Coordinates of C-alpha atoms and ligand atoms in Angstrom, one line a residue:
X1 CA 49.4 73.5 214.4
X2 CA 50.7 71.8 211.6
X3 CA 53.0 74.9 210.0
X4 CA 53.4 73.4 206.7
X5 CA 55.5 74.9 203.8
X6 CA 54.0 72.2 201.1
X7 CA 50.7 71.0 201.4
X8 CA 50.2 67.9 203.1
X9 CA 48.7 65.9 200.5
X10 CA 50.0 64.7 197.0
X11 CA 47.5 66.2 194.9
X12 CA 48.6 66.9 191.1
X13 CA 49.2 70.1 190.0
X14 CA 47.8 72.0 187.1
X15 CA 50.2 74.5 186.2
X16 CA 49.1 78.2 185.7
X17 CA 50.0 78.0 181.9
X18 CA 48.2 74.8 181.6
X19 CA 45.4 76.5 183.3
X20 CA 45.2 79.3 181.1
X21 CA 45.6 77.4 177.8
X22 CA 42.7 75.1 178.7
X23 CA 40.8 78.6 179.4
X24 CA 41.3 80.0 176.1
X25 CA 40.2 83.7 176.2
X26 CA 39.4 83.5 179.6
X27 CA 41.2 87.0 180.2
X28 CA 39.3 88.9 178.1
X29 CA 35.7 87.3 178.4
X30 CA 35.7 87.7 182.1
X31 CA 36.4 91.6 181.8
X32 CA 33.3 91.5 179.4
X33 CA 31.3 89.2 181.4
X34 CA 31.9 91.1 184.6
X35 CA 31.4 94.6 183.0
X36 CA 28.2 94.1 181.6
X37 CA 25.7 93.0 184.6
X38 CA 23.0 90.5 183.4
X39 CA 24.7 89.8 180.3
X40 CA 24.7 86.2 179.1
X41 CA 27.5 84.0 181.4
X42 CA 31.1 84.1 180.5
X43 CA 30.5 80.4 179.5
X44 CA 28.0 80.8 177.2
X45 CA 29.8 83.7 176.1
X46 CA 33.1 81.9 175.4
X47 CA 31.7 78.9 173.6
X48 CA 29.6 81.4 171.0
X49 CA 32.2 80.9 168.5
X50 CA 35.0 79.5 170.1
X51 CA 36.3 76.2 171.4
X52 CA 33.3 74.0 173.9
X53 CA 36.1 73.3 176.0
X54 CA 36.2 76.9 177.5
X55 CA 32.8 76.1 178.9
X56 CA 32.9 77.1 182.7
X57 CA 36.0 78.8 181.9
X58 CA 36.3 80.5 185.8
X59 CA 36.8 77.3 186.6
X60 CA 40.0 75.8 187.1
X61 CA 40.7 72.8 185.4
X62 CA 40.5 70.7 188.9
X63 CA 40.4 71.6 192.4
X64 CA 43.8 70.4 194.1
X65 CA 41.9 70.4 197.6
X66 CA 39.3 71.6 199.2
X67 CA 38.0 73.2 202.7
X68 CA 35.3 75.3 204.0
X69 CA 37.0 78.5 204.7
X70 CA 40.3 79.7 202.9
X71 CA 41.6 82.4 205.1
X72 CA 44.7 84.6 203.4
X73 CA 47.2 86.1 205.9
X74 CA 48.2 85.7 209.3
X75 CA 48.5 88.7 210.5
X76 CA 46.0 90.7 212.9
X77 CA 43.2 90.6 210.6
X78 CA 43.6 86.6 209.6
X79 CA 44.2 85.1 212.6
X80 CA 41.3 85.9 214.9
X81 CA 39.0 85.0 211.5
X82 CA 40.9 81.6 210.9
X83 CA 40.1 80.9 214.6
X84 CA 36.5 82.5 214.8
X85 CA 35.6 80.5 211.8
X86 CA 36.9 77.4 213.3
X87 CA 35.0 77.8 216.1
X88 CA 31.8 78.8 214.7
X89 CA 32.1 74.9 212.6
X90 CA 34.1 75.4 209.8
X91 CA 36.9 73.5 208.2
X92 CA 39.7 76.2 207.5
X93 CA 42.9 76.8 205.9
X94 CA 45.2 79.4 206.4
X95 CA 47.7 80.6 203.9
X96 CA 50.6 82.9 203.8
X97 CA 53.2 83.7 200.9
X98 CA 55.8 84.7 203.6
X99 CA 57.9 82.2 205.2
X100 CA 57.1 83.3 208.9
X101 CA 53.8 83.7 210.7
X102 CA 52.3 87.0 211.2
X103 CA 53.4 89.6 208.8
X104 CA 53.3 93.3 209.9
X105 CA 51.7 92.5 212.5
X106 CA 54.7 90.8 214.3
X107 CA 56.9 94.4 213.6
X108 CA 54.2 96.8 214.8
X109 CA 53.2 98.3 218.3
X110 CA 51.0 96.9 220.6
X111 CA 47.9 99.5 220.5
X112 CA 44.7 98.0 220.1
X113 CA 42.1 100.7 219.7
X114 CA 38.5 99.8 221.2
X115 CA 35.6 101.5 222.0
X116 CA 33.4 101.2 225.0
X117 CA 34.5 98.1 226.4
X118 CA 34.2 96.6 229.9
X119 CA 38.2 96.8 230.4
X120 CA 37.7 100.5 229.9
X121 CA 34.9 100.5 232.4
X122 CA 36.7 98.4 235.0
X123 CA 39.5 101.0 234.7
X124 CA 36.9 103.7 235.5
X125 CA 37.2 105.3 231.8
X126 CA 33.5 106.2 230.4
X127 CA 32.8 105.8 227.0
X128 CA 30.2 106.1 224.6
X129 CA 29.6 104.9 221.1
X130 CA 28.6 108.3 219.9
X131 CA 31.9 110.0 221.2
X132 CA 34.1 107.0 219.8
X133 CA 32.0 107.4 216.6
X134 CA 32.6 111.3 216.6
X135 CA 36.4 111.0 217.2
X136 CA 37.5 108.9 215.1
X137 CA 35.2 110.9 212.3
X138 CA 37.3 113.9 213.5
X139 CA 40.7 112.2 213.4
X140 CA 40.2 110.4 210.1
X141 CA 39.0 113.8 208.5
X142 CA 35.4 112.6 207.9
X143 CA 36.4 109.8 205.6
X144 CA 35.0 107.1 207.5
X145 CA 32.2 105.0 206.0
X146 CA 29.6 105.5 209.0
X147 CA 28.3 102.0 209.1
X148 CA 31.7 100.1 208.7
X149 CA 33.2 102.4 211.5
X150 CA 30.0 101.9 213.6
X151 CA 30.4 97.8 213.2
X152 CA 34.2 98.4 215.0
X153 CA 32.6 100.2 217.8
X154 CA 29.6 97.9 218.1
X155 CA 32.0 94.7 218.3
X156 CA 34.6 96.1 219.9
X157 CA 33.6 95.1 223.8
X158 CA 32.4 91.3 222.8
X159 CA 35.8 91.4 220.8
X160 CA 37.7 92.7 224.0
X161 CA 35.8 89.4 225.8
X162 CA 36.7 87.4 223.1
X163 CA 40.3 88.0 223.5
X164 CA 40.2 87.1 227.2
X165 CA 38.2 84.1 227.1
X166 CA 39.4 82.6 223.9
X167 CA 43.1 83.8 223.4
X168 CA 43.9 83.9 227.1
X169 CA 45.1 88.1 227.0
X170 CA 45.2 89.8 230.0
X171 CA 44.4 93.5 229.3
X172 CA 46.7 96.1 230.8
X173 CA 46.2 99.9 231.4
X174 CA 44.0 101.3 228.4
X175 CA 45.9 104.2 227.6
X176 CA 45.0 107.6 225.3
X177 CA 47.3 107.9 221.9
X178 CA 45.8 109.8 219.7
X179 CA 43.5 112.8 220.3
X180 CA 40.1 111.4 221.6
X181 CA 37.9 112.3 224.5
X182 CA 39.0 109.2 226.7
X183 CA 41.5 106.5 226.6
X184 CA 41.4 103.6 223.8
X185 CA 44.1 102.1 223.4
X186 CA 44.2 98.3 224.7
X187 CA 47.5 96.6 225.2
X188 CA 48.1 93.1 225.7
X189 CA 50.0 92.2 229.1
X190 CA 53.5 90.6 228.1
X191 CA 52.8 86.8 226.7
X192 CA 53.4 84.1 228.9
X193 CA 56.8 85.3 230.4
X194 CA 58.0 87.0 227.3
X195 CA 59.3 90.5 228.1
X196 CA 56.9 92.6 225.7
X197 CA 54.3 94.5 225.5
X198 CA 54.6 95.1 221.9
X199 CA 52.2 94.0 219.0
X200 CA 53.8 90.5 219.1
X201 CA 52.1 89.5 221.9
X202 CA 48.8 89.3 219.9
X203 CA 50.6 87.1 217.3
X204 CA 51.7 85.1 219.8
X205 CA 48.3 84.5 221.5
X206 CA 46.6 83.7 218.0
X207 CA 49.4 81.3 216.9
X208 CA 48.9 79.5 220.4
X209 CA 45.0 79.5 219.6
X210 CA 45.5 78.2 216.1
X211 CA 48.0 75.6 217.1
X212 CA 45.8 74.4 219.6
X213 CA 43.1 73.9 217.4
X214 CA 45.1 72.1 214.7
X215 CA 44.2 74.6 212.2
X216 CA 46.3 74.2 209.1
X217 CA 48.6 77.2 208.0
X218 CA 50.7 77.0 204.7
X219 CA 53.6 79.3 204.5
X220 CA 55.2 80.1 201.1
X221 CA 51.6 79.8 200.0
X222 CA 50.8 83.0 197.7
X223 CA 47.2 83.6 196.5
X224 CA 47.5 84.6 192.8
X225 CA 44.0 84.5 191.7
X226 CA 40.6 84.4 193.4
X227 CA 38.0 82.1 191.1
X228 CA 34.6 83.7 190.8
X229 CA 31.6 82.6 188.4
X230 CA 31.0 85.6 186.7
X231 CA 28.2 87.6 188.5
X232 CA 27.9 84.8 191.4
X233 CA 30.0 83.4 194.4
X234 CA 33.9 83.4 195.0
X235 CA 34.7 79.3 194.7
X236 CA 38.3 79.3 195.5
X237 CA 41.9 80.1 194.7
X238 CA 45.2 79.6 192.6
X239 CA 48.0 79.4 195.1
X240 CA 51.5 79.7 194.2
X241 CA 53.4 76.8 196.4
X242 CA 57.3 76.1 196.1
X243 CA 56.0 73.1 194.8
X244 CA 54.2 74.5 191.4
X245 CA 50.4 76.2 191.3
X246 CA 47.4 74.6 193.4
X247 CA 43.9 75.2 193.1
X248 CA 41.9 75.4 196.4
X249 CA 38.2 75.1 196.8
X250 CA 36.5 77.1 199.4
X251 CA 32.9 76.0 200.0
X252 CA 32.0 78.4 202.4
X253 CA 33.9 81.7 201.7
X254 CA 37.6 83.2 201.1
X255 CA 38.7 86.0 203.4
X256 CA 41.4 88.0 202.0
X257 CA 43.6 89.5 205.1
X258 CA 46.7 90.4 203.1
X259 CA 48.1 93.9 204.6
X260 CA 48.6 97.2 202.5
X261 CA 50.2 97.8 199.3
X262 CA 52.8 100.0 201.0
X263 CA 55.5 97.6 199.4
X264 CA 54.5 98.0 196.0
X265 CA 55.8 101.6 194.2
X266 CA 53.8 100.8 191.2
X267 CA 50.5 100.8 193.0
X268 CA 51.6 103.8 195.4
X269 CA 52.1 105.6 192.3
X270 CA 49.4 104.5 190.6
X271 CA 47.1 106.2 193.4
X272 CA 49.6 109.0 194.3
X273 CA 51.5 109.8 191.1
X274 CA 53.8 112.3 192.9
X275 CA 55.8 109.2 194.4
X276 CA 58.5 107.5 192.9
X277 CA 60.2 104.2 193.6
X278 CA 62.9 105.6 195.9
X279 CA 60.5 104.6 198.5
X280 CA 61.2 101.7 201.2
X281 CA 58.0 100.5 203.2
X282 CA 58.2 99.9 207.1
X283 CA 59.0 96.5 207.6
X284 CA 61.7 96.0 204.4
X285 CA 63.0 93.7 203.6
X286 CA 60.9 91.0 205.6
X287 CA 57.5 91.9 204.8
X288 CA 55.8 92.1 201.4
X289 CA 52.9 94.3 201.8
X290 CA 52.2 94.3 198.0
X291 CA 48.5 94.7 197.7
X292 CA 47.8 90.9 196.4
X293 CA 44.8 90.9 198.0
X294 CA 43.7 94.4 196.1
X295 CA 44.8 93.6 193.0
X296 CA 43.1 89.8 193.0
X297 CA 39.9 91.0 194.4
X298 CA 40.0 94.0 191.9
X299 CA 40.2 91.5 189.2
X300 CA 36.8 89.8 189.9
X301 CA 35.3 93.0 190.3
X302 CA 35.7 94.1 193.9
X303 CA 35.6 97.6 195.1
X304 CA 38.2 99.3 196.5
X305 CA 37.8 102.8 198.7
X306 CA 39.7 106.3 199.1
X307 CA 43.2 104.7 197.3
X308 CA 44.7 107.8 196.4
X309 CA 43.8 109.4 199.5
X310 CA 46.2 107.9 202.1
X311 CA 49.7 107.0 202.3
X312 CA 51.4 107.7 205.8
X313 CA 55.2 107.7 206.1
X314 CA 57.6 107.7 209.3
X315 CA 61.3 106.8 208.6
X316 CA 64.4 106.2 209.8
X317 CA 67.7 108.0 210.3
X318 CA 70.8 106.4 208.9
X319 CA 69.0 103.1 208.3
X320 CA 66.7 101.7 205.8
X321 CA 65.0 99.1 208.4
X322 CA 62.5 100.0 210.8
X323 CA 63.0 97.4 212.9
X324 CA 66.2 95.6 213.4
X325 CA 67.8 93.1 210.8
X326 CA 67.2 89.8 212.5
X327 CA 63.4 90.1 212.0
X328 CA 61.3 90.1 215.4
X329 CA 60.2 86.4 216.3
X330 CA 58.3 85.0 219.3
X331 CA 61.5 84.8 221.2
X332 CA 63.5 88.1 220.4
X333 CA 60.8 90.9 219.7
X334 CA 61.0 94.1 218.3
X335 CA 64.1 96.8 218.4
X336 CA 64.0 100.3 216.8
X337 CA 66.5 101.3 214.4
X338 CA 68.3 104.3 213.5
X339 CA 69.9 107.5 215.2
X340 CA 67.7 109.5 217.3
X341 CA 66.0 112.1 215.5
X342 CA 64.3 114.1 217.6
X343 CA 66.3 117.1 219.1
X344 CA 67.5 119.3 215.8
X345 CA 67.9 122.4 217.2
X346 CA 71.4 122.2 215.3
X347 CA 70.9 120.3 212.4
X348 CA 70.7 121.8 208.5
X349 CA 68.6 119.6 206.0
X350 CA 70.1 119.3 202.6
X351 CA 68.9 117.4 199.4
X352 CA 70.6 115.5 196.4
X353 CA 72.2 119.0 195.5
X354 CA 73.6 119.6 199.0
X355 CA 70.9 122.6 198.9
X356 CA 68.5 123.4 201.9
X357 CA 64.5 122.6 201.1
X358 CA 63.0 123.1 203.9
X359 CA 62.0 125.2 207.0
X360 CA 64.2 122.5 209.9
X361 CA 62.0 123.7 212.2
X362 CA 58.3 122.1 210.6
X363 CA 60.1 119.0 210.5
X364 CA 58.3 116.1 212.4
X365 CA 60.0 113.1 212.7
X366 CA 56.9 111.0 213.3
X367 CA 54.0 109.8 211.3
X368 CA 53.7 111.8 208.4
X369 CA 50.7 112.8 205.8
X370 CA 51.8 113.7 202.2
X371 CA 49.8 117.0 202.6
X372 CA 51.8 118.7 205.2
X373 CA 54.4 121.1 204.2
X374 CA 57.9 118.8 204.8
X375 CA 56.2 116.1 202.8
X376 CA 55.7 118.8 200.1
X377 CA 59.1 119.9 200.5
X378 CA 60.2 116.2 200.0
X379 CA 57.9 115.7 196.7
X380 CA 59.7 118.9 195.4
X381 CA 62.6 117.2 195.7
X382 CA 64.2 117.2 192.0
X383 CA 67.1 114.8 192.0
X384 CA 66.7 110.8 192.1
X385 CA 66.4 108.8 193.9
X386 CA 65.3 111.9 196.5
X387 CA 68.2 112.4 199.1
X388 CA 67.6 114.0 202.4
X389 CA 70.6 114.2 204.8
X390 CA 71.0 115.8 208.3
X391 CA 73.9 117.9 208.8
X392 CA 75.4 119.5 211.9
X393 CA 78.6 119.9 213.7
X394 CA 80.3 118.6 216.6
X395 CA 78.0 120.7 218.8
X396 CA 75.1 119.6 217.2
X397 CA 76.1 116.0 217.2
X398 CA 76.1 116.2 220.6
X399 CA 73.3 118.0 221.3
X400 CA 71.1 115.5 218.7
X401 CA 72.9 112.4 220.7
X402 CA 74.8 111.2 217.5
X403 CA 77.8 111.3 219.1
X404 CA 77.4 108.0 221.6
X405 CA 76.6 106.3 218.6
X406 CA 80.2 107.4 217.0
X407 CA 81.3 103.7 216.1
X408 CA 78.0 103.6 213.9
X409 CA 79.1 106.4 211.8
X410 CA 83.1 104.9 211.6
X411 CA 81.7 101.3 211.3
X412 CA 78.4 101.6 210.4
X413 CA 76.9 97.5 210.2
X414 CA 73.3 96.9 209.0
X415 CA 73.6 94.0 211.3
X416 CA 74.2 95.4 214.6
X417 CA 71.6 97.6 216.6
X418 CA 71.0 100.9 215.5
X419 CA 71.3 99.1 212.0
X420 CA 73.4 102.1 210.5
X421 CA 74.3 101.5 206.9
X422 CA 77.3 102.3 204.9
X423 CA 76.5 105.2 202.8
X424 CA 73.3 106.1 205.3
X425 CA 76.2 108.1 207.2
X426 CA 79.4 110.3 207.0
X427 CA 81.6 112.4 209.4
X428 CA 84.8 114.3 208.3
X429 CA 86.7 116.9 209.3
X430 CA 85.8 119.6 206.3
X431 CA 82.4 120.0 204.6
X432 CA 84.1 119.4 201.3
X433 CA 85.2 115.7 202.9
X434 CA 81.8 115.5 204.3
X435 CA 80.0 116.1 201.0
X436 CA 82.2 113.4 199.2
X437 CA 80.9 111.2 201.5
X438 CA 77.2 112.0 201.2
X439 CA 77.4 112.2 197.2
X440 CA 76.2 115.4 197.0
X441 CA 78.4 118.5 195.5
X442 CA 81.1 119.9 197.7
X443 CA 81.1 123.0 196.2
X444 CA 76.9 123.5 196.9
X445 CA 77.1 122.2 200.1
X446 CA 80.1 124.6 201.2
X447 CA 78.3 127.4 199.8
X448 CA 74.9 126.3 201.9
X449 CA 76.4 125.7 205.0
X450 CA 78.5 129.3 204.6
X451 CA 75.2 131.2 203.7
X452 CA 73.3 129.5 206.5
X453 CA 76.2 130.6 209.2
X454 CA 75.8 134.1 208.0
X455 CA 71.9 133.6 208.9
X456 CA 72.7 132.1 212.1
X457 CA 74.8 135.1 212.8
X458 CA 72.2 137.2 211.9
X459 CA 69.5 135.6 213.5
X460 CA 67.6 135.1 210.6
X461 CA 66.7 133.0 207.7
X462 CA 65.4 134.9 204.8
X463 CA 65.2 131.5 202.6
X464 CA 62.8 129.4 204.6
X465 CA 62.0 131.6 208.0
X466 CA 63.4 128.8 210.0
X467 CA 62.6 130.7 213.9
X468 CA 65.5 131.4 215.9
X469 CA 67.9 130.8 217.9
X470 CA 69.8 129.5 214.7
X471 CA 73.2 127.3 215.3
X472 CA 76.2 127.9 213.1
X473 CA 77.9 124.8 211.9
X474 CA 80.9 125.4 212.4
X475 CA 82.6 123.2 215.0
X476 CA 85.0 120.4 213.4
X477 CA 84.1 117.4 213.0
X478 CA 81.1 117.6 210.9
X479 CA 78.5 115.3 210.7
X480 CA 76.0 113.9 208.6
X481 CA 73.0 111.4 208.6
X482 CA 70.4 110.2 205.9
X483 CA 67.1 110.3 206.2
X484 CA 64.9 107.5 204.9
X485 CA 61.2 108.0 204.4
X486 CA 59.2 105.0 204.6
X487 CA 55.5 104.2 203.4
X488 CA 54.1 102.9 207.0
X489 CA 50.7 102.8 207.1
X490 CA 47.2 102.8 205.0
X491 CA 43.8 103.4 205.7
X492 CA 42.7 102.6 202.1
X493 CA 41.7 99.5 200.2
X494 CA 39.2 97.1 199.5
X495 CA 35.6 98.1 199.8
X496 CA 33.8 96.4 202.5
X497 CA 30.8 96.6 204.6
X498 CA 29.9 96.5 208.0
X499 CA 30.0 92.8 207.6
X500 CA 33.5 92.6 206.0
X501 CA 31.6 91.4 202.9
X502 CA 33.3 92.9 199.9
X503 CA 31.5 95.4 197.9
X504 CA 31.0 94.4 194.2
X505 CA 32.1 97.2 192.2
X506 CA 30.1 96.7 189.2
X507 CA 26.8 97.2 191.4
X508 CA 27.9 101.0 191.1
X509 CA 27.0 100.8 186.8
X510 CA 23.2 102.6 186.4
X511 CA 21.8 102.7 190.0
X512 CA 18.3 102.4 189.9
X513 CA 16.9 105.6 189.7
X514 CA 20.4 107.5 190.2
X515 CA 19.8 107.4 193.8
X516 CA 22.3 106.4 196.9
X517 CA 21.8 103.8 199.0
X518 CA 23.7 102.7 202.3
X519 CA 26.9 100.4 201.9
X520 CA 24.6 97.6 203.5
X521 CA 22.2 97.6 200.8
X522 CA 24.7 97.7 198.0
X523 CA 25.6 94.2 196.3
X524 CA 28.2 92.1 197.7
X525 CA 30.5 89.4 195.7
X526 CA 28.8 86.3 197.4
X527 CA 31.3 84.3 199.5
X528 CA 34.1 86.8 199.9
X529 CA 35.4 88.7 202.9
X530 CA 38.4 90.9 203.2
X531 CA 39.6 91.9 206.9
X532 CA 42.8 94.4 208.0
X533 CA 45.1 96.8 206.3
X534 CA 43.7 95.8 202.9
X535 CA 40.6 97.4 203.8
X536 CA 39.3 101.2 203.5
X537 CA 36.9 102.9 204.9
X538 CA 37.0 102.4 209.0
X539 CA 39.4 104.8 210.2
X540 CA 39.2 107.7 207.2
X541 CA 42.3 109.4 206.7
X542 CA 44.6 109.5 209.2
X543 CA 46.1 106.0 210.6
X544 CA 46.1 106.4 214.6
X545 CA 48.9 104.4 216.1
X546 CA 46.1 101.9 217.5
X547 CA 44.2 101.0 214.2
X548 CA 45.3 97.0 214.8
X549 CA 42.0 97.2 217.4
X550 CA 39.9 97.8 214.1
X551 CA 41.8 95.1 212.0
X552 CA 41.4 92.8 214.7
X553 CA 38.1 93.4 215.3
X554 CA 37.4 92.8 211.4
X555 CA 38.7 89.6 211.4
X556 CA 37.0 88.6 214.3
X557 CA 33.6 89.8 212.5
X558 CA 34.5 88.2 209.3
X559 CA 35.4 84.6 210.4
X560 CA 32.1 84.3 212.2
X561 CA 30.1 85.1 209.1
X562 CA 32.0 83.2 206.6
X563 CA 31.8 79.9 208.4
X564 CA 27.9 80.6 208.5
X565 CA 27.8 80.9 204.5
X566 CA 25.9 78.0 203.1
X567 CA 28.5 75.8 201.7
X568 CA 28.7 75.3 197.9
X569 CA 28.5 71.9 196.5
Ligands
FAD601 C1 57.6 98.1 211.4 C2 56.2 98.3 211.5 C3 55.7 99.4 212.5 C4 54.5 99.2 212.8 N1 53.7 100.2 214.1 C5 52.1 100.2 214.4 C6 51.8 100.7 215.4 O1 52.7 101.3 216.2 N2 50.6 100.8 215.6 C7 50.0 100.6 214.5 O2 48.9 100.6 214.4 N3 50.3 99.9 213.2 C8 51.5 99.8 213.2 N4 52.0 99.3 212.1 C9 51.0 98.7 211.2 C10 50.0 97.3 211.4 O3 51.3 96.7 212.2 C11 49.7 96.9 210.7 O4 49.0 97.8 209.8 C12 48.4 95.4 211.0 O5 49.4 95.0 211.7 C13 48.2 94.9 209.8 O6 47.9 93.5 210.1 P1 46.9 92.7 208.7 O7 46.5 91.5 209.4 O8 45.8 93.4 208.0 O9 48.2 92.6 207.6 P2 49.3 92.1 208.3 O10 50.0 91.4 209.5 O11 50.5 92.6 206.9 O12 49.2 90.6 207.3 C14 49.0 90.5 205.8 C15 49.5 88.9 205.8 O13 49.2 88.1 204.5 C16 50.4 87.7 204.0 N5 50.0 88.0 202.3 C17 50.3 89.0 201.8 N6 49.8 88.7 200.1 C18 49.3 87.4 200.3 C19 49.2 86.8 199.3 N7 48.8 87.2 198.0 N8 49.1 85.1 199.3 C20 49.4 84.5 200.5 N9 49.5 85.4 202.1 C21 49.8 86.7 201.6 C22 51.3 88.5 204.2 O14 52.9 87.4 203.9 C23 51.2 88.9 205.6 O15 51.7 87.8 206.6 C24 53.5 98.9 211.9 C25 53.9 98.2 210.9 C26 55.1 97.9 210.7 C27 55.5 97.1 209.6

């Protein structure tokens, strides 16, 4: 595959400013044209009382290049989409704004949830479509769109076969990763001789197949706008490249596979006002899941679903990185970071003011949902940026397994596994010195620990009702590590139907007879598909650890159908 950082062809460039100048009142007219279904098209509206040059304002001044299908994103959704579209006969161009291949998908775990496959059958696992449907509905709190969920089930086995026959994946043992009647988590065996069973294995296989087909992948190419004819089909993209802005025409379709918006605090706040800018996202600083696909799609009338409902959190102790500093790549797969955070019997949690704010025993270090008690306790922290420190003494540090990482406390280094950062850990002979290192008021922390020690002696915690046994924090040296909560996953986003076509939000205006219709009958934006974490509606309200199965199946569906669209002139 020719992975290019800049386009190969020497097309002239139309700068964004030039284009906008030429388009005159484009922005406001587009809004009007899209908001009033059936009104005169934008070109007509724009020419009334304005400049004739704005006819066809929805088009760029010129196309710099063209292809049949543009896939935006090289992750789990975009990669299979590109391969499938190519194999179905389309000319395909893949773009990605990042400077490496694979997005979040090269960082994630390797569980790929699929239902009713021959792989399960060969391993003696009986599965049924209705079980898969019911299990996922229950797990996702009944917020899946039934038809979209069913599309994942119906295509799972064909996808598993495609992975074997086309991508040369060998499936390993299917395991049970989240509550379900039967195991459904499919993992790919290690890639060739690479020692990993992690998610990057899928990316390696996809990369190989893209390369084999000579599908062009342009890195550092960022979609900034989708061109759509008013009330009509998508026509192409505006793309920022290191050499300027270009316009690429898509004769058949655009497939948006841009991942989530967990790295865009403004978008998170817009849909979940309690969160603030102090959040970090898993994959920081390597990946930039900033919701570009959502925004570009909404800008042309694309629907979204359940946007405020889902934002899952995970985190790291003493580190802001979810995976180690030198981003995982094909020769050097992922390693987790941070101090052990699983054994917390001796640990006291304090916030910005050095005061306790939750029942530590209710703490769950893993994936957390905003409505769980400890997340509510986090959201109630008044100080900014919100700090959550775990404090203990020598006995507690030994129990928690921190002592063997002592060097990370005395000489924290974010570039060395476990990637502990200066300012995110503390160790001192007194509580007051510890507080100074943590940046919390020493008097408060001393009072908090003294009070907690009294509770430990009495065997009762009247403040938060932490169940016993309660261990006092008395044996120096004292240790502390700051918890970093990270936005980790989203099951929400662009609204697609069972074919991964983007539903036209404007069709929700004045439904005929006020009657509800299934998503399969809703109007779509012609020639626009979306797949992967940028979409919502498949898994409902809880992510599970195997959602890359949904995303790969999405891409598999979208790529094939996009290639079969009738090409625009
Ligand atoms: C550290 C980490 C661990 C994880 N662990 C798990 C796990 O164990 N299990 C699980 O199910 N999930 C896990 N996930 C989540 C999972 O990896 C993602 O949900 C999945 O990979 C998303 O795939 P995707 O193809 O939709 O998006 P991505 O893989 O994020 O790909 C999107 C691509 O689009 C590109 N892009 C975005 N905007 C633009 C634009 N404007 N123009 C051009 N390109 C653009 C991005 O650069 C990126 O390469 C993890 C994620 C991370 C970061």
